[in-house]
Amino acid sequence: MSDPTEPAIIATFSVALGIFAITATTRRQLGKNELPVIEPTIIPEMMDDSPYAAPQSAPASIPLPQKGVPTWFYNPLDLLGLGCIFLIFSGLIIGSLRMAEKAEKVMDANGLIGSIIFQLIIAGIATSFVISRVRPVEWLGLKWQRWPQVFLIAPPAVFLMWIVLGSLSALGYMQWIDSLGVDSMQDSVKLLQEAKDPVLLGLMAIAAVIAAPVCEEIVFRGYVYPAAKKFVGPWIAGLCSALVFSAAHGSLVALLPIFILGGLLAFIYEKTGSLWAPIAVHFCFNGATVAMQFAARFLNLPLDPPP
């Protein structure tokens, strides 16, 4: 049986693109506005030239305060930005999957360093799209007065994801993946379990626990989600950003779990308005995964329940 990973990843990217395009076109035809505005009040012209006379008209329309993640600084040019992010990830992931079919994929220190550099570059590209329009603190909600709440949000969110993963396993998700002829273990997990080079293990931990939570959240929740929200609304934006987020990891076994995680992270970002919250959840989720793999390896603790 041929590996279904590439068709599944292509289908996921395609579904995200199709849903976004159809919804954005429909909303545009219906004339839906993302922000309500206050219409100017026209005041009759005054004959009195006194400096105490009322102005002839109020200032131009002013956007009302927006709930959740703001989108007022996004414009149609961000469709190009979204397209750029989409093409980078889809092209890179599909290309790497096709290369893996011809040669066995081996992760080494250079590959991990390259992965970290790529994450930094793509986060920089996403930042460059908006940095001239709004300050990063306002863009990402970094000046969050209720930031201590991340310590209350992250643990329950990670626990919820563990429940989801456990439920998928109980429902036979891993057995179904095995039946497709696909390795049910991600390459990153396999590396944590089998790599002997401490430098390689350290780089893997840095990539998973530090680089990924910060850079991926800047790209997918910081830019892709709110820019898409401008054109398709929060629910479809959350759906599409989660689809692209899951496909961008290039793993069939992780496709559904990461899609659910991406949707949860977008929901948390929308409700808090600060990127600190999804970064904290992402950090705790990846950190717990790395810690469990290290515990299983070096302390001989079983991760799988006995048969």
XYZ file of C-alpha atoms in Angstrom:
307
model
C 0.000 0.000 0.000
C 1.372 3.403 -0.972
C 1.952 5.979 1.746
C -1.184 8.173 2.002
C 0.619 10.971 3.864
C 1.241 13.206 0.849
C -2.347 12.999 -0.525
C -3.733 13.668 2.971
C -1.498 16.717 3.458
C -2.347 18.078 -0.003
C -6.050 17.535 0.687
C -5.792 19.388 4.011
C -4.071 22.380 2.419
C -6.651 22.337 -0.395
C -9.634 22.188 1.970
C -8.286 25.144 3.949
C -7.764 27.163 0.762
C -11.186 26.239 -0.641
C -13.105 27.076 2.539
C -11.304 30.399 2.884
C -11.821 31.400 -0.760
C -15.525 30.492 -0.815
C -16.274 32.190 2.509
C -14.312 35.349 1.700
C -16.019 35.657 -1.691
C -19.459 35.101 -0.180
C -18.905 37.647 2.584
C -17.635 40.191 0.086
C -20.728 39.758 -2.072
C -22.956 40.113 0.978
C -21.063 43.249 1.964
C -20.253 42.108 5.480
C -18.056 44.509 7.443
C -15.671 43.327 10.112
C -15.958 46.536 12.093
C -19.062 48.610 12.835
C -18.507 52.328 12.542
C -19.977 55.436 14.048
C -21.476 57.524 11.286
C -20.570 61.230 11.415
C -23.263 63.554 12.624
C -23.860 66.376 10.167
C -24.454 69.713 11.846
C -26.185 72.484 9.881
C -23.866 75.164 8.601
C -23.509 78.043 11.007
C -23.640 81.619 9.800
C -21.684 82.724 12.812
C -17.924 82.885 12.274
C -17.352 83.015 15.999
C -14.548 80.796 17.293
C -17.099 79.437 19.750
C -19.334 78.131 16.961
C -19.876 74.371 16.660
C -17.962 72.548 13.905
C -19.806 71.930 10.655
C -19.366 68.162 10.838
C -17.975 65.512 13.096
C -14.732 63.706 12.287
C -14.703 60.823 9.839
C -16.152 57.453 10.786
C -14.523 55.944 13.847
C -14.274 52.167 14.364
C -16.015 50.890 17.458
C -13.930 48.870 19.907
C -13.665 45.264 18.703
C -13.999 42.196 20.859
C -11.317 39.543 20.759
C -8.303 39.728 18.486
C -8.255 43.085 16.626
C -8.256 43.185 12.824
C -8.625 46.907 12.104
C -5.079 47.251 10.727
C -5.421 44.422 8.182
C -6.339 45.232 4.580
C -6.691 43.478 1.197
C -2.899 43.407 0.802
C -2.856 40.836 3.584
C -4.426 38.396 1.152
C -0.998 38.411 -0.491
C 0.607 37.865 2.903
C -1.668 34.918 3.629
C -0.947 33.525 0.176
C 2.791 33.864 0.773
C 2.625 31.973 4.081
C 0.407 29.322 2.486
C 2.733 28.800 -0.485
C 5.844 28.628 1.690
C 4.455 25.924 3.957
C 2.597 23.919 1.326
C 5.521 23.975 -1.087
C 8.091 23.124 1.565
C 6.088 20.313 3.192
C 4.955 18.672 -0.042
C 8.463 18.952 -1.456
C 10.017 17.382 1.644
C 7.499 14.519 1.569
C 8.367 13.760 -2.042
C 12.071 13.844 -1.263
C 11.509 11.466 1.662
C 9.986 8.942 -0.750
C 13.258 8.778 -2.671
C 15.636 8.689 0.275
C 15.326 7.785 3.931
C 14.848 10.870 6.058
C 17.580 11.238 8.673
C 17.394 14.057 11.203
C 20.774 15.363 12.326
C 22.067 18.440 14.133
C 22.334 20.452 10.921
C 18.742 19.615 10.048
C 17.498 20.740 13.467
C 19.493 23.964 13.311
C 18.059 24.576 9.851
C 14.558 23.942 11.205
C 15.060 26.472 14.010
C 16.433 29.058 11.571
C 13.474 28.479 9.244
C 11.028 29.055 12.094
C 12.765 32.315 12.979
C 12.725 33.444 9.337
C 9.044 32.662 8.773
C 8.155 34.451 12.021
C 10.172 37.433 10.795
C 8.344 37.376 7.456
C 4.956 37.377 9.187
C 6.074 40.238 11.429
C 7.306 42.274 8.455
C 3.806 42.209 6.953
C 2.335 44.297 9.786
C 5.217 45.997 11.602
C 4.804 49.243 9.647
C 1.100 49.485 10.555
C 0.956 48.663 14.236
C 3.313 48.222 17.154
C 4.091 44.584 18.033
C 2.762 45.106 21.566
C -0.638 46.129 20.189
C -0.548 43.626 17.325
C -0.010 40.575 19.524
C -1.623 41.847 22.716
C 1.664 41.491 24.576
C 0.803 44.239 27.066
C -1.766 42.057 28.760
C -2.657 43.235 32.236
C -4.075 39.827 33.120
C -0.983 37.891 32.002
C -0.841 35.854 35.257
C -3.939 34.088 33.929
C -1.692 32.084 31.597
C -0.821 29.967 34.634
C -4.526 29.177 35.003
C -5.203 28.689 31.277
C -2.270 26.524 30.193
C -2.558 23.498 32.542
C -6.287 22.845 31.896
C -5.767 23.323 28.150
C -2.911 20.811 28.101
C -4.941 18.398 30.241
C -7.820 18.758 27.771
C -5.485 17.866 24.898
C -4.316 14.789 26.799
C -7.939 13.739 27.187
C -8.432 14.226 23.440
C -5.314 12.201 22.621
C -6.352 9.468 25.030
C -9.826 9.375 23.514
C -8.418 9.098 19.994
C -6.188 6.241 21.100
C -9.093 4.481 22.824
C -11.172 4.823 19.668
C -8.492 3.028 17.649
C -6.912 6.042 15.929
C -3.387 4.615 16.146
C -4.517 1.209 14.908
C -6.199 2.887 11.960
C -2.980 4.768 11.154
C -1.052 1.482 11.327
C -3.567 -0.144 8.983
C -2.730 2.513 6.391
C 0.882 1.404 6.405
C 2.080 4.581 8.136
C 4.417 4.637 11.124
C 2.301 5.686 14.100
C 5.284 7.394 15.741
C 6.288 10.914 14.695
C 9.873 11.489 13.587
C 10.423 13.956 16.430
C 9.229 11.445 19.043
C 11.357 8.717 17.489
C 14.386 11.014 17.664
C 13.767 11.730 21.357
C 13.561 8.002 22.044
C 16.468 6.781 19.925
C 19.047 9.570 19.437
C 22.297 9.042 21.351
C 23.978 12.384 20.664
C 23.272 14.766 23.596
C 23.705 17.762 21.286
C 21.002 16.380 19.011
C 18.669 15.812 21.957
C 19.324 19.320 23.243
C 18.604 20.885 19.857
C 15.417 18.851 19.564
C 14.269 20.075 22.970
C 15.054 23.701 22.051
C 13.230 23.407 18.731
C 10.149 21.832 20.317
C 9.887 23.741 23.588
C 11.194 27.217 22.712
C 11.364 27.866 18.965
C 8.080 26.205 17.996
C 5.818 27.791 20.653
C 7.106 31.299 19.949
C 7.603 31.249 16.177
C 4.589 29.109 15.265
C 2.294 31.207 17.443
C 3.531 34.433 15.837
C 2.858 32.986 12.383
C -0.358 30.990 12.803
C -2.162 32.740 15.645
C -0.413 36.112 15.487
C -0.768 36.667 11.735
C -2.662 33.948 9.840
C -5.642 33.776 12.210
C -6.423 37.523 12.569
C -5.638 38.310 8.921
C -8.014 35.537 7.859
C -10.555 36.703 10.443
C -10.660 40.073 8.670
C -12.077 38.388 5.562
C -13.964 35.313 6.800
C -14.840 35.909 10.456
C -13.476 34.189 13.579
C -14.936 30.697 13.199
C -13.806 30.065 9.623
C -10.473 31.767 10.351
C -9.941 29.411 13.283
C -10.854 26.413 11.127
C -8.612 27.369 8.198
C -5.641 28.375 10.360
C -5.899 25.074 12.257
C -6.003 23.111 8.986
C -2.893 24.845 7.632
C -1.190 24.529 11.030
C -1.761 20.768 11.090
C -0.768 20.232 7.458
C 2.384 22.315 7.972
C 3.728 19.633 10.324
C 3.746 17.120 7.455
C 2.721 14.127 9.561
C -0.327 11.972 8.935
C -0.395 10.543 12.449
C -0.316 14.057 13.955
C -2.697 15.621 11.436
C -5.890 15.295 13.492
C -4.374 15.949 16.957
C -2.525 19.058 15.757
C -5.656 20.292 13.975
C -7.536 20.072 17.284
C -4.649 21.793 19.087
C -4.590 24.560 16.463
C -8.302 25.182 16.877
C -7.928 25.303 20.665
C -5.020 27.759 20.445
C -6.974 30.050 18.103
C -9.965 29.940 20.480
C -7.756 30.838 23.459
C -6.138 33.697 21.523
C -9.523 35.063 20.481
C -10.869 34.952 24.038
C -7.807 36.464 25.728
C -6.627 38.836 22.988
C -3.025 38.139 23.956
C -0.527 35.846 22.260
C 0.990 35.084 25.661
C -1.865 32.644 26.314
C -1.448 30.348 23.251
C 2.342 30.566 23.582
C 2.049 29.325 27.173
C -0.287 26.484 26.172
C 1.946 25.492 23.245
C 5.028 25.643 25.481
C 3.441 23.477 28.176
C 2.068 20.957 25.672
C 5.380 20.486 23.851
C 7.340 20.651 27.097
C 5.217 17.941 28.684
C 5.645 15.758 25.593
C 9.435 16.137 25.640
C 9.568 15.549 29.400
C 7.513 12.358 29.133
C 9.716 11.020 26.339
C 12.857 11.745 28.352
C 11.298 10.135 31.433
C 10.347 7.054 29.444
C 13.831 6.788 28.019
C 16.109 7.600 30.941
C 13.924 6.475 33.847
C 12.466 3.450 32.054
C 8.918 4.642 32.637
C 6.318 3.052 30.327
C 4.212 5.436 28.249
C 1.893 2.858 26.742
C -0.590 0.919 28.835
C 0.076 -2.830 29.137
C -1.851 -5.078 26.698
